[in-house]
Coordinates of C-alpha atoms and ligand atoms in Angstrom, one line a residue:
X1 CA 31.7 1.9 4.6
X2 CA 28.6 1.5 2.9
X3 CA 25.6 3.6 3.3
X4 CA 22.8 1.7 4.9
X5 CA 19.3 2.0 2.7
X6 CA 16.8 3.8 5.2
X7 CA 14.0 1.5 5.7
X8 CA 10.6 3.7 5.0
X9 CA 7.0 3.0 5.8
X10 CA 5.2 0.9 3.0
X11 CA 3.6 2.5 0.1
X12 CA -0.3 3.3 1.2
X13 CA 0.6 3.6 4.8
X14 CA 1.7 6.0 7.0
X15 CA 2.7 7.2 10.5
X16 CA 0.6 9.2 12.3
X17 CA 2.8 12.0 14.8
X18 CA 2.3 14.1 17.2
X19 CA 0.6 16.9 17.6
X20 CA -2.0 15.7 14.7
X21 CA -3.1 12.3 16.3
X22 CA -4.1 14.8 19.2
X23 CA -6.9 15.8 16.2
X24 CA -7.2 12.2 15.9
X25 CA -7.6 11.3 19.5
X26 CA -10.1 14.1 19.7
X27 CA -12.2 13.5 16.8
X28 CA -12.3 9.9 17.9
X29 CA -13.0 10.9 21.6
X30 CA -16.2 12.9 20.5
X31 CA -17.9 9.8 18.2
X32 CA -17.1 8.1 21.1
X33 CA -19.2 11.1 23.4
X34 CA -21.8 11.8 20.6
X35 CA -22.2 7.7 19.7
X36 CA -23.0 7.1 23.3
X37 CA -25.4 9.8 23.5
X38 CA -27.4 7.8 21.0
X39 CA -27.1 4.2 23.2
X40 CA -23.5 2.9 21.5
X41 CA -21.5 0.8 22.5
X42 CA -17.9 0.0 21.4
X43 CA -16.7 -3.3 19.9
X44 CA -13.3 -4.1 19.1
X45 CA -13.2 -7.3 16.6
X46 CA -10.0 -8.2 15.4
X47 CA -7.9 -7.1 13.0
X48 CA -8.1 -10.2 10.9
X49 CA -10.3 -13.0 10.2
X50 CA -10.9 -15.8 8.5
X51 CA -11.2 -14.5 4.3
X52 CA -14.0 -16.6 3.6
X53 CA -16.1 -14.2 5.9
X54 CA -15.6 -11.1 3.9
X55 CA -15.9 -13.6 0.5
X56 CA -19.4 -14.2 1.8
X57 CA -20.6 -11.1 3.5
X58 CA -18.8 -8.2 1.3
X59 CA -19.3 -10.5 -1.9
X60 CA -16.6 -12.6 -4.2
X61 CA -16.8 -10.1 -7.0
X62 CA -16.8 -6.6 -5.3
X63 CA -13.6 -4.9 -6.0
X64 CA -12.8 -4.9 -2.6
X65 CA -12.7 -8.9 -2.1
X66 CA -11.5 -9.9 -5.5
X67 CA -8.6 -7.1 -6.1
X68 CA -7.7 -5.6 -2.8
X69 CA -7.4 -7.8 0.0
X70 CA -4.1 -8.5 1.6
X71 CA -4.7 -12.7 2.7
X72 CA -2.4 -15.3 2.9
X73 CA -2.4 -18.9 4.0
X74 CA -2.0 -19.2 7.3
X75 CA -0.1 -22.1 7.7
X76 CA 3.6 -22.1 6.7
X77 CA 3.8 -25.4 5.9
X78 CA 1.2 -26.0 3.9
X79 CA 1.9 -22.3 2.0
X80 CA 5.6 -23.7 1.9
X81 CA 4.5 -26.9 0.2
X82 CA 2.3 -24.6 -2.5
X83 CA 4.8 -22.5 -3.3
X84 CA 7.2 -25.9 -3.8
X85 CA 4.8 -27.2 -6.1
X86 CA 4.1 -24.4 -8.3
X87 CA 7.5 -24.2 -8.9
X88 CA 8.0 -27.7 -9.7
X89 CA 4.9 -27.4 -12.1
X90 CA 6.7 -24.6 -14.3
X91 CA 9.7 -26.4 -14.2
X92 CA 7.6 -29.5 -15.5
X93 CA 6.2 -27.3 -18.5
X94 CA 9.6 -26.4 -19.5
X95 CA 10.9 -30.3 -19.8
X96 CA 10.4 -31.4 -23.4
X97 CA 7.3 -33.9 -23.5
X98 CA 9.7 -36.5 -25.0
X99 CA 7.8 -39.4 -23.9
X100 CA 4.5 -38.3 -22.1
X101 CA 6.7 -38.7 -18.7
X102 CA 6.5 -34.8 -18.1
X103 CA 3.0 -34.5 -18.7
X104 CA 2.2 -37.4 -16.4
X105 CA 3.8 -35.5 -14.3
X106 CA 2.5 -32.3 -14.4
X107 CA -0.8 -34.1 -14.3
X108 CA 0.4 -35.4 -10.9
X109 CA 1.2 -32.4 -9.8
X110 CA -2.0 -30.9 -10.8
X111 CA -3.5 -33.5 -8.8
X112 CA -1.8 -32.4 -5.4
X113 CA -2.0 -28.5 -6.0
X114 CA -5.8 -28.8 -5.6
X115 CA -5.9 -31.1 -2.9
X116 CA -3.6 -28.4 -1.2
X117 CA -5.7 -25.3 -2.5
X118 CA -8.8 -27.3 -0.8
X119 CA -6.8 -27.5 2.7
X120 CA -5.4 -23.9 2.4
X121 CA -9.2 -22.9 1.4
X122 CA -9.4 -23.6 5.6
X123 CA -6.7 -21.7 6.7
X124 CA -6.9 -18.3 4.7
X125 CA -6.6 -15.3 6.5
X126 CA -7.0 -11.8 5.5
X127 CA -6.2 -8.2 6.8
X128 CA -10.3 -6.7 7.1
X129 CA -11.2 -4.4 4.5
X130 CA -14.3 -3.6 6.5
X131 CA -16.0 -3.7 10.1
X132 CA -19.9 -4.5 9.0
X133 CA -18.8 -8.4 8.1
X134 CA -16.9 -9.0 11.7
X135 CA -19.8 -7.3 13.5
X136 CA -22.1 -9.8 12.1
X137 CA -19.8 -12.8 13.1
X138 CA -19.5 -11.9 16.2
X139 CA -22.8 -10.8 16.6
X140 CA -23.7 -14.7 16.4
X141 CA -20.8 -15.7 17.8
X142 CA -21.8 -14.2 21.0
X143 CA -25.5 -14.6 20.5
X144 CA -26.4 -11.2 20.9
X145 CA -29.9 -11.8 19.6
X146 CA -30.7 -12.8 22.9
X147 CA -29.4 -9.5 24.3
X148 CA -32.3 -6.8 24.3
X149 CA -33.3 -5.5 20.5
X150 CA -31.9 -3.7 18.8
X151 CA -27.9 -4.3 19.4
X152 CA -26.2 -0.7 19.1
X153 CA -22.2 -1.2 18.5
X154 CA -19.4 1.6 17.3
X155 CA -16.0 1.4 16.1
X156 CA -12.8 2.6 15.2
X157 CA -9.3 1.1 14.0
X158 CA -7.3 0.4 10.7
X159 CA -8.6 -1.1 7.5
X160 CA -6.5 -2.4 4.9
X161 CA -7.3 -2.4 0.9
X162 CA -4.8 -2.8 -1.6
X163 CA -5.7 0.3 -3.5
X164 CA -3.7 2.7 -5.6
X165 CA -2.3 4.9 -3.1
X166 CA -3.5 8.8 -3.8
X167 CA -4.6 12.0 -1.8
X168 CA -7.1 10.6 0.9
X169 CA -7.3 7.0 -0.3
X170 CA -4.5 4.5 1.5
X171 CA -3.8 0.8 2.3
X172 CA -4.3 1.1 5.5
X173 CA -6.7 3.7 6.6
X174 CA -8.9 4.3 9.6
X175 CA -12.7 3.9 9.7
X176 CA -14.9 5.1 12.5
X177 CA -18.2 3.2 12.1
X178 CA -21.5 2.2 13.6
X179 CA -24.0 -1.1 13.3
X180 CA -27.7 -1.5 14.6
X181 CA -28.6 -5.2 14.5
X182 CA -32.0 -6.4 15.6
X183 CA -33.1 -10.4 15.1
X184 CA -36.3 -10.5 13.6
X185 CA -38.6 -12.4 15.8
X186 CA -40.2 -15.3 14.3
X187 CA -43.6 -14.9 12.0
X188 CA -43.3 -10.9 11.9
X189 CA -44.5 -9.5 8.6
X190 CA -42.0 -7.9 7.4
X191 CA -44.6 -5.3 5.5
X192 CA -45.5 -4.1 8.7
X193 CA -42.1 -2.7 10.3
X194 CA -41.5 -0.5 7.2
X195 CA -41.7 2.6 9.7
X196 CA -39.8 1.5 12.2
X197 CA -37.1 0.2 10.1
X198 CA -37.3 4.3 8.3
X199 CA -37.3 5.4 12.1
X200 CA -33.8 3.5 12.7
X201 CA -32.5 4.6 9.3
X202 CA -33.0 8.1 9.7
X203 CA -31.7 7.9 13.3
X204 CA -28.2 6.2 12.6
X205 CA -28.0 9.0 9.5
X206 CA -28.8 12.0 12.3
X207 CA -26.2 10.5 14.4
X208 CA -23.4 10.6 11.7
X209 CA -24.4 14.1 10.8
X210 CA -25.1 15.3 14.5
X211 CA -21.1 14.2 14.7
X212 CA -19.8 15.9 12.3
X213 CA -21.8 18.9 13.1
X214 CA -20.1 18.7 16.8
X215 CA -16.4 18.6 15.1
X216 CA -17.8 21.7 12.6
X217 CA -17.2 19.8 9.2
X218 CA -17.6 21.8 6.3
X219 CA -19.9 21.5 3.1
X220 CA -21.1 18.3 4.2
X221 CA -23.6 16.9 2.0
X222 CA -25.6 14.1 2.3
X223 CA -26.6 11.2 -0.9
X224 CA -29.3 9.2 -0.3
X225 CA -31.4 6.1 -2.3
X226 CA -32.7 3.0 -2.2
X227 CA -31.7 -0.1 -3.9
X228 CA -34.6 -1.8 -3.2
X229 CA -34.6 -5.9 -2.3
X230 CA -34.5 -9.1 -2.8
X231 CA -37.9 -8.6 -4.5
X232 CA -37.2 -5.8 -7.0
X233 CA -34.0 -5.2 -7.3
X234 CA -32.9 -8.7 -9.6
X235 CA -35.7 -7.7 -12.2
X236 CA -34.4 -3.9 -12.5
X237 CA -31.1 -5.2 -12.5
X238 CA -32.2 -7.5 -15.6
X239 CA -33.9 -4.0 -16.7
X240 CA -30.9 -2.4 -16.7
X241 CA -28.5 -5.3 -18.4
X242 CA -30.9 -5.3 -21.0
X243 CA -31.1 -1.7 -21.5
X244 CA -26.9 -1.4 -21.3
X245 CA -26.5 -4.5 -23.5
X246 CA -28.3 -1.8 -26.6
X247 CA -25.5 0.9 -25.7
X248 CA -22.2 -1.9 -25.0
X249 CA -20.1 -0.5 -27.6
X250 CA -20.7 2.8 -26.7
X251 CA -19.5 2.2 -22.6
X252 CA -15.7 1.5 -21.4
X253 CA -14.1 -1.7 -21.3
X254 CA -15.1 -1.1 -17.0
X255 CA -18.7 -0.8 -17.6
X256 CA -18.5 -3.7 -20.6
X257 CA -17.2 -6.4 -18.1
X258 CA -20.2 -4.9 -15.2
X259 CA -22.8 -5.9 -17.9
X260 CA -22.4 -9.0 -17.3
X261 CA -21.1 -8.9 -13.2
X262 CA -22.6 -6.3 -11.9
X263 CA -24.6 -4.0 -13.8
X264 CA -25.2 -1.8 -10.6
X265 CA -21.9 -0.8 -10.6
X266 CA -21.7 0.9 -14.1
X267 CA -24.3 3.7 -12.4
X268 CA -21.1 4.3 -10.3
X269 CA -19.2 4.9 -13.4
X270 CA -17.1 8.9 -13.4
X271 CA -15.8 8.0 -17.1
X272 CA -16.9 11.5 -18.7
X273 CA -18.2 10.0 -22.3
X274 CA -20.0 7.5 -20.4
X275 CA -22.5 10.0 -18.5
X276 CA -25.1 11.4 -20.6
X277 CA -25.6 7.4 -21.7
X278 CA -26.1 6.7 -17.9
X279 CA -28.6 10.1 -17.9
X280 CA -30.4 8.4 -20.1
X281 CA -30.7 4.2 -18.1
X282 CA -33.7 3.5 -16.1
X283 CA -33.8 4.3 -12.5
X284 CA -34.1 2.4 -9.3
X285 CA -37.3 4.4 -7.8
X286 CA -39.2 4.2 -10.7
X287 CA -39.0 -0.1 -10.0
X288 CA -39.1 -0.3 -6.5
X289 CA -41.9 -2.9 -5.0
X290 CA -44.9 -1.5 -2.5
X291 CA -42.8 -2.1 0.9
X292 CA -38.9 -0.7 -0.7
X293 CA -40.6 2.4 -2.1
X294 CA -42.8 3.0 1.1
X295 CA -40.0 2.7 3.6
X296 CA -38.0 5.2 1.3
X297 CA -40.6 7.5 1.3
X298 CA -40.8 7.2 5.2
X299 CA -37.0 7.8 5.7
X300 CA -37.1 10.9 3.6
X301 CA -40.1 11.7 5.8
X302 CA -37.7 10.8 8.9
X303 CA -35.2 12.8 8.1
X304 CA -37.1 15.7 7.5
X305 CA -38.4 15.5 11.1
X306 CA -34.9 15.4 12.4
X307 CA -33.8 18.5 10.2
X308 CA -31.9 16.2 8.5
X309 CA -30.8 18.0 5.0
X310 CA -30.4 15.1 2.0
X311 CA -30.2 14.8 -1.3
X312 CA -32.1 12.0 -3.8
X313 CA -29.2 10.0 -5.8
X314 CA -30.1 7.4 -8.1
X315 CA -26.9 6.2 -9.0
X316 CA -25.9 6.0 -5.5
X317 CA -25.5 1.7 -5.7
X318 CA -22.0 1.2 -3.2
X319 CA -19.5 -1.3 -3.8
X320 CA -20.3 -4.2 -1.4
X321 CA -23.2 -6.4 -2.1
X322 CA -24.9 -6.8 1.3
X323 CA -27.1 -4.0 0.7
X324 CA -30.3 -3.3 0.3
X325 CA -33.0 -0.9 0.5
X326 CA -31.3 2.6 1.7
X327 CA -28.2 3.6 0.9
X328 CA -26.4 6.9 1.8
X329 CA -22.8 8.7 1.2
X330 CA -21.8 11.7 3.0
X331 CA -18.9 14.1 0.9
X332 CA -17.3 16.9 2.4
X333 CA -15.3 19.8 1.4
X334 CA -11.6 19.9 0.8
X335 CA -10.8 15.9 0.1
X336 CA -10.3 16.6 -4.2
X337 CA -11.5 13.2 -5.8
X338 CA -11.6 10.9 -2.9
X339 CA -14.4 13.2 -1.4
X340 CA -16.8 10.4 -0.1
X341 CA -16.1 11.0 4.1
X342 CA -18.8 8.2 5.0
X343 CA -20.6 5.5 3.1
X344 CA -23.3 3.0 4.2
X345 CA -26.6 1.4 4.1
X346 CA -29.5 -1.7 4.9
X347 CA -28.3 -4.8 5.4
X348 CA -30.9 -7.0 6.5
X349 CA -30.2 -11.0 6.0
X350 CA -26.5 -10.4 6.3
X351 CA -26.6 -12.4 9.4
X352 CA -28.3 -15.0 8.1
X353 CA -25.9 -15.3 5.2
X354 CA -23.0 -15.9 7.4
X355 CA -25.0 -18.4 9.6
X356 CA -27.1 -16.7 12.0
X357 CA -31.0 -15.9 12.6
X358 CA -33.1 -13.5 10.4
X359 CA -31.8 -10.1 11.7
X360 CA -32.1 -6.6 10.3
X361 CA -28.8 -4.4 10.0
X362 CA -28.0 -0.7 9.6
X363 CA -25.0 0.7 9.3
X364 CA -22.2 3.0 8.1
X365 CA -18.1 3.9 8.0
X366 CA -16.4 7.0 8.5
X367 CA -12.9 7.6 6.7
X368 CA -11.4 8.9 9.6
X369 CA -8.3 9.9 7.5
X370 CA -10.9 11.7 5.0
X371 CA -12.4 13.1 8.1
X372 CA -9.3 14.5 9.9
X373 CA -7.7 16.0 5.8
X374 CA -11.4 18.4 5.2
X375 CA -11.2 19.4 9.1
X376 CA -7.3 20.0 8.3
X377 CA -8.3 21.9 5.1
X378 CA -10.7 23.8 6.5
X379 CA -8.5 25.0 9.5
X380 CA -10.5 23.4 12.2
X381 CA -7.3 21.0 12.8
X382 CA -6.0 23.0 15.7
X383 CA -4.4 21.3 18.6
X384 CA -3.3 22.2 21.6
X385 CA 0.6 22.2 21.3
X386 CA 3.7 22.8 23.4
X387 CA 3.7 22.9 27.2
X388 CA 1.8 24.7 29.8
X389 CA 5.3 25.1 32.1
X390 CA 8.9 24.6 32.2
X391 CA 11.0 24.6 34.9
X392 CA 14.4 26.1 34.7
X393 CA 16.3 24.9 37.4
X394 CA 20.0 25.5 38.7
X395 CA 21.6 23.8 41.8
X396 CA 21.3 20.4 43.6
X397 CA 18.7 21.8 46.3
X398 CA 16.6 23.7 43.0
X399 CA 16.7 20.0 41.7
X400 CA 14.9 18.4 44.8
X401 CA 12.2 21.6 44.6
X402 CA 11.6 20.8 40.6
X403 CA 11.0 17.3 40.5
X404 CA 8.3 17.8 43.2
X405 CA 7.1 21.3 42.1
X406 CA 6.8 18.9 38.3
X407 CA 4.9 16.3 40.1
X408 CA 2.3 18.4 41.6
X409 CA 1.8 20.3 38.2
X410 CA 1.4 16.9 36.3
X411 CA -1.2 16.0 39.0
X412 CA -3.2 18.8 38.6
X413 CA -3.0 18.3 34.6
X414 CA -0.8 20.6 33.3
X415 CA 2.2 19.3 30.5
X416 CA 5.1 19.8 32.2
X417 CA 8.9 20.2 30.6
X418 CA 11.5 18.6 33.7
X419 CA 15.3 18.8 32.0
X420 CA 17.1 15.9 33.1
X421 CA 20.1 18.1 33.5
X422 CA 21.0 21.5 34.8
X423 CA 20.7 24.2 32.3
X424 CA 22.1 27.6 32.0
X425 CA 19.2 29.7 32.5
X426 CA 19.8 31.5 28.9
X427 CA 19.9 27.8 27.2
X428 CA 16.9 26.7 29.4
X429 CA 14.6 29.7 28.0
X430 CA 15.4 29.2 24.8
X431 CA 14.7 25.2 25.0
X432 CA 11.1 26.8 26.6
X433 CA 10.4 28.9 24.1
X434 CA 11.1 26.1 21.3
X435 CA 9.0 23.7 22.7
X436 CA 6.2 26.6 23.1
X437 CA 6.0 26.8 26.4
X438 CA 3.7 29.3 27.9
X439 CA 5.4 30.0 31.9
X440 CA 8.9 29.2 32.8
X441 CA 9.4 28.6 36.1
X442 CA 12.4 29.3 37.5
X443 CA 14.2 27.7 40.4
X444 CA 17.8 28.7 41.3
X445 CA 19.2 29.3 44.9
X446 CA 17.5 32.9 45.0
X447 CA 14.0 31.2 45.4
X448 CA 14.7 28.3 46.8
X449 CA 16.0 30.5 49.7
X450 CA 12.9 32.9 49.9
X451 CA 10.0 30.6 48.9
X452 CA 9.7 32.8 45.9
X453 CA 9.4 31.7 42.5
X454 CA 10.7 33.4 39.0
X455 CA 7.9 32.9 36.5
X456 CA 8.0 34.2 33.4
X457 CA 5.5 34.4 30.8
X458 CA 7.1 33.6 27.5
X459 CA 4.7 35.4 25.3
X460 CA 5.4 38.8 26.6
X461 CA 8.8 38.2 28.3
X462 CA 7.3 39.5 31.6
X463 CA 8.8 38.1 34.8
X464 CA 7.0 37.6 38.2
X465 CA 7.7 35.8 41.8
X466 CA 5.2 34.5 43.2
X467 CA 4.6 31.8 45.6
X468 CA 4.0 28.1 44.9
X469 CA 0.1 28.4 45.9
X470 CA 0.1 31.6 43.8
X471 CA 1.8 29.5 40.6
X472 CA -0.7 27.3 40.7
X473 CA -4.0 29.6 41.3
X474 CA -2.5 31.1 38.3
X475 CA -2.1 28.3 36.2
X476 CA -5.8 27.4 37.0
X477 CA -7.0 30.9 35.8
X478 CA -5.1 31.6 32.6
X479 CA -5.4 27.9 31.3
Ligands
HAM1 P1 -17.0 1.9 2.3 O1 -17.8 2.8 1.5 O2 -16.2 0.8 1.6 O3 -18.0 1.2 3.3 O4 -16.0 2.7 3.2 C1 -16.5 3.7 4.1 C2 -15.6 4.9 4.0 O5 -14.2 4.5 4.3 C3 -15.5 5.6 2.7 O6 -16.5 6.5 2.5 C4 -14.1 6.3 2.8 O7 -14.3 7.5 3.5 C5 -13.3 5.4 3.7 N1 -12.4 4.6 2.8 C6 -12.6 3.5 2.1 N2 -11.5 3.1 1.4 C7 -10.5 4.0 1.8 C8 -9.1 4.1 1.5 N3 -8.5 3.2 0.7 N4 -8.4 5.1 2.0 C9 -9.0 6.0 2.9 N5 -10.3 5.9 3.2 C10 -11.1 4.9 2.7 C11 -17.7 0.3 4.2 O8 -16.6 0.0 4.6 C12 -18.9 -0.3 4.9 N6 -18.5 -1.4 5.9 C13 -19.7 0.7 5.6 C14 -20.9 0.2 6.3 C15 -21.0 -0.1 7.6 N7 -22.1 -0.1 5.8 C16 -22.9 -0.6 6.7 N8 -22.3 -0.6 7.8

């Protein structure tokens, strides 16, 4: 007979087992304690949405929208009818053009693709790359500016880029992330909130690192800058185009093509020969208008209250568009080149772009898998394991006295290993041992005729009776 091919889990993803999603349950379990202690609240968007949102908020040409986003059109029969007609079209450019009748109808055929690609334009769906851009929707969906200011929401859950698959970077990966939104109210000066917006700044980054203080991350560091607004930052980024356009020849064929898309993004650049040209390119702070450089001076002020340790990176520019003003990155220790653990930023007229009133946004995302590999690495991935008892029984009446003996255990909260079938006591202890269990407990006719019970602690091989009560005061203590 043929040998079946195994079916594995797609490239970039992954199954997460036991007993490390208990680290995952428990790392997610204290953002959810330490996010709540700072007024959080969670919101669970779905996982996909329409991909004209994340065109629009996370920008057409980011790397994120334009390369890695799983979408589709979400209609079979119209995606059918495409996939019919491209086909036909390269079977039309293959026909010799004998009499213009092929090109007619290729030109036909042209014709209907578009008037297709306009209908599927309605119906595209893609797998979210991010959180930020669904917040937003839903954030006017649900009118939430007329909720009270500021609106404080957390979350966690998959996210899915279509990104070389390597050591801490997958196709589907976790974030954990937080979002403060806050309409604007009408005829504010915005010149004169440049405090409170550092205040809210500064706050969200203390909550991120007062988290990952509470799981004990190591070497934590913390990037900040500012990429100023809609004011400044178009005539530094002309600055800068100008300035890269002396040196093109110099830069990669990467940083060539950002001249002209994104200029921004060639400050990102890690190409080696590249750097000391990069050294050498004007910086953001030194073009920053009166209110983008006061309210960066006022969050490093901020943090500084808050004990909050940063430091100043220029180049720090991220790889969505919807920012503006601050920006941070957190790295940690143990995560090789994919060492960024939490990246985020200002967002202010994101809801706006996407249809909504004048609202201010702050925000950032955890890679939870990032997260969970430096706590791994550093040995602070420790989980409980095994089972706190199991019960060893032999005989029909020792049966009846272990299923209810399992019950109350379970009640009170203790893991509990019931075999489904009688066990001779040798196979049973070693079954215990296996599954690192710390008592057995031990039910055969001896005990069930005295009240009695055999525990034995597997650690030291030491063997006790005890009564039921006494099991259990026991179990209470040394747990
Ligand atoms: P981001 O920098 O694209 O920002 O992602 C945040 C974090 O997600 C990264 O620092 C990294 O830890 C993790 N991450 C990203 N891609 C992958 C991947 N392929 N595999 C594993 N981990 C990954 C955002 O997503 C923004 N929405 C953050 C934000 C929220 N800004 C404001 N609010």
């Amino acid at each position: 007979m043929a040998e079946k091919k195994k079916f594995q889990a797609i490239k970039g993803t992954r199954d997460l087992l036991p007993p490390e999603t208990e680290l995952w349950n428990r790392v997610e379990q204290t953002a959810r304690e330490v996010f709540g202690t700072f007024g959080f609240g969670e919101i669970r968007p779905p996982i996909f949405e329409k991909t004209r949102l994340f065109e629009r908020a996370v920008g057409s040409e980011t790397d994120i929208v334009s390369k890695e986003m799983f979408n589709w059109v979400d209609d079979p029969d119209l995606s059918g009818a495409i996939t019919k007609i491209r086909a036909e079209m390269r079977n039309t450019k293959t026909l010799p053009a004998v009499d213009g009748t092929a090109a007619r109808a290729m030109l036909e055929k042209q014709a209907r693709m578009g008037a297709f690609n306009n209908l599927a334009e309605r119906v595209r769906v893609a797998l979210r790359p991010e959180v930020t851009a669904s917040v937003c929707r839903a954030y006017i969906e649900h009118e939430m500016h007329a909720l009270p200011q500021p609106v404080k929401l957390y979350y966690t859950g998959p996210m899915f880029r279509r990104e070389r698959p390597q050591k801490g970077r997958y196709r589907q990966f976790y974030q954990i992330g937080a979002e403060v939104l806050e309409m604007v109210p009408p005829n504010q000066d915005p010149a004169k909130n440049i405090e409170k917006d550092a205040a809210v700044d500064a706050e969200v980054i203390e909550m991120v690192m007062a988290f990952f203080a509470r799981l004990g991350l190591e070497g934590v560091k913390l990037e900040i800058n500012s990429i100023g607004d809609r004011e400044c930052r178009p005539k530094y980024v002309e600055l800068l185009r100008a300035e890269l356009m002396k040196v093109k020849d110099k830069l990669g064929p990467d940083s060539q093509r950002r001249i002209e898309t994104n200029p921004l993004r060639v400050l990102d650049s890690k190409l080696e020969s590249e750097q000391t040209i990069i050294a050498g390119l004007p910086k953001i702070a030194d073009h920053l208008c009166a209110n983008c450089a006061g309210q960066y001076a006022e969050v490093k002020r901020q943090l500084g209250m808050r004990g909050v340790v940063f430091e100043e990176n220029w180049r720090l520019v991220r790889g969505l568009d919807y920012y503006m003003r601050t920006t941070f990155e957190i790295t940690a220790r143990g995560l090789g080149s994919q060492n960024a653990v939490c990246g985020g930023g200002r967002y202010d007229g994101l809801v706006e772009l996407l249809g909504g009133p004048p609202t201010k946004g702050i925000g950032f995302a955890i890679g939870e898998d990032r997260l969970i590999l430096s706590l791994q690495e550093a040995g602070k991935g420790g989980v409980a394991q095994g089972r706190d008892v199991f019960v060893a029984w032999m005989g029909e009446k020792a049966q009846a006295t272990a299923i209810a003996a399992a019950q109350k255990l379970r009640a009170a909260g203790f893991r509990v290993e019931l075999p489904p079938v009688e066990q001779k006591f040798g196979k049973a202890l070693g079954q215990a041992d296996k599954l690192g269990a710390r008592y057995a407990l031990i039910l055969g006719d001896d005990e069930i005729a005295t009240g009695q019970w055999t525990v034995k602690t597997l650690a030291d091989g030491s063997q006790t009776k005890m009564s039921e009560a006494e099991f259990l005061e026991m179990l209470r203590k040394s747990l």
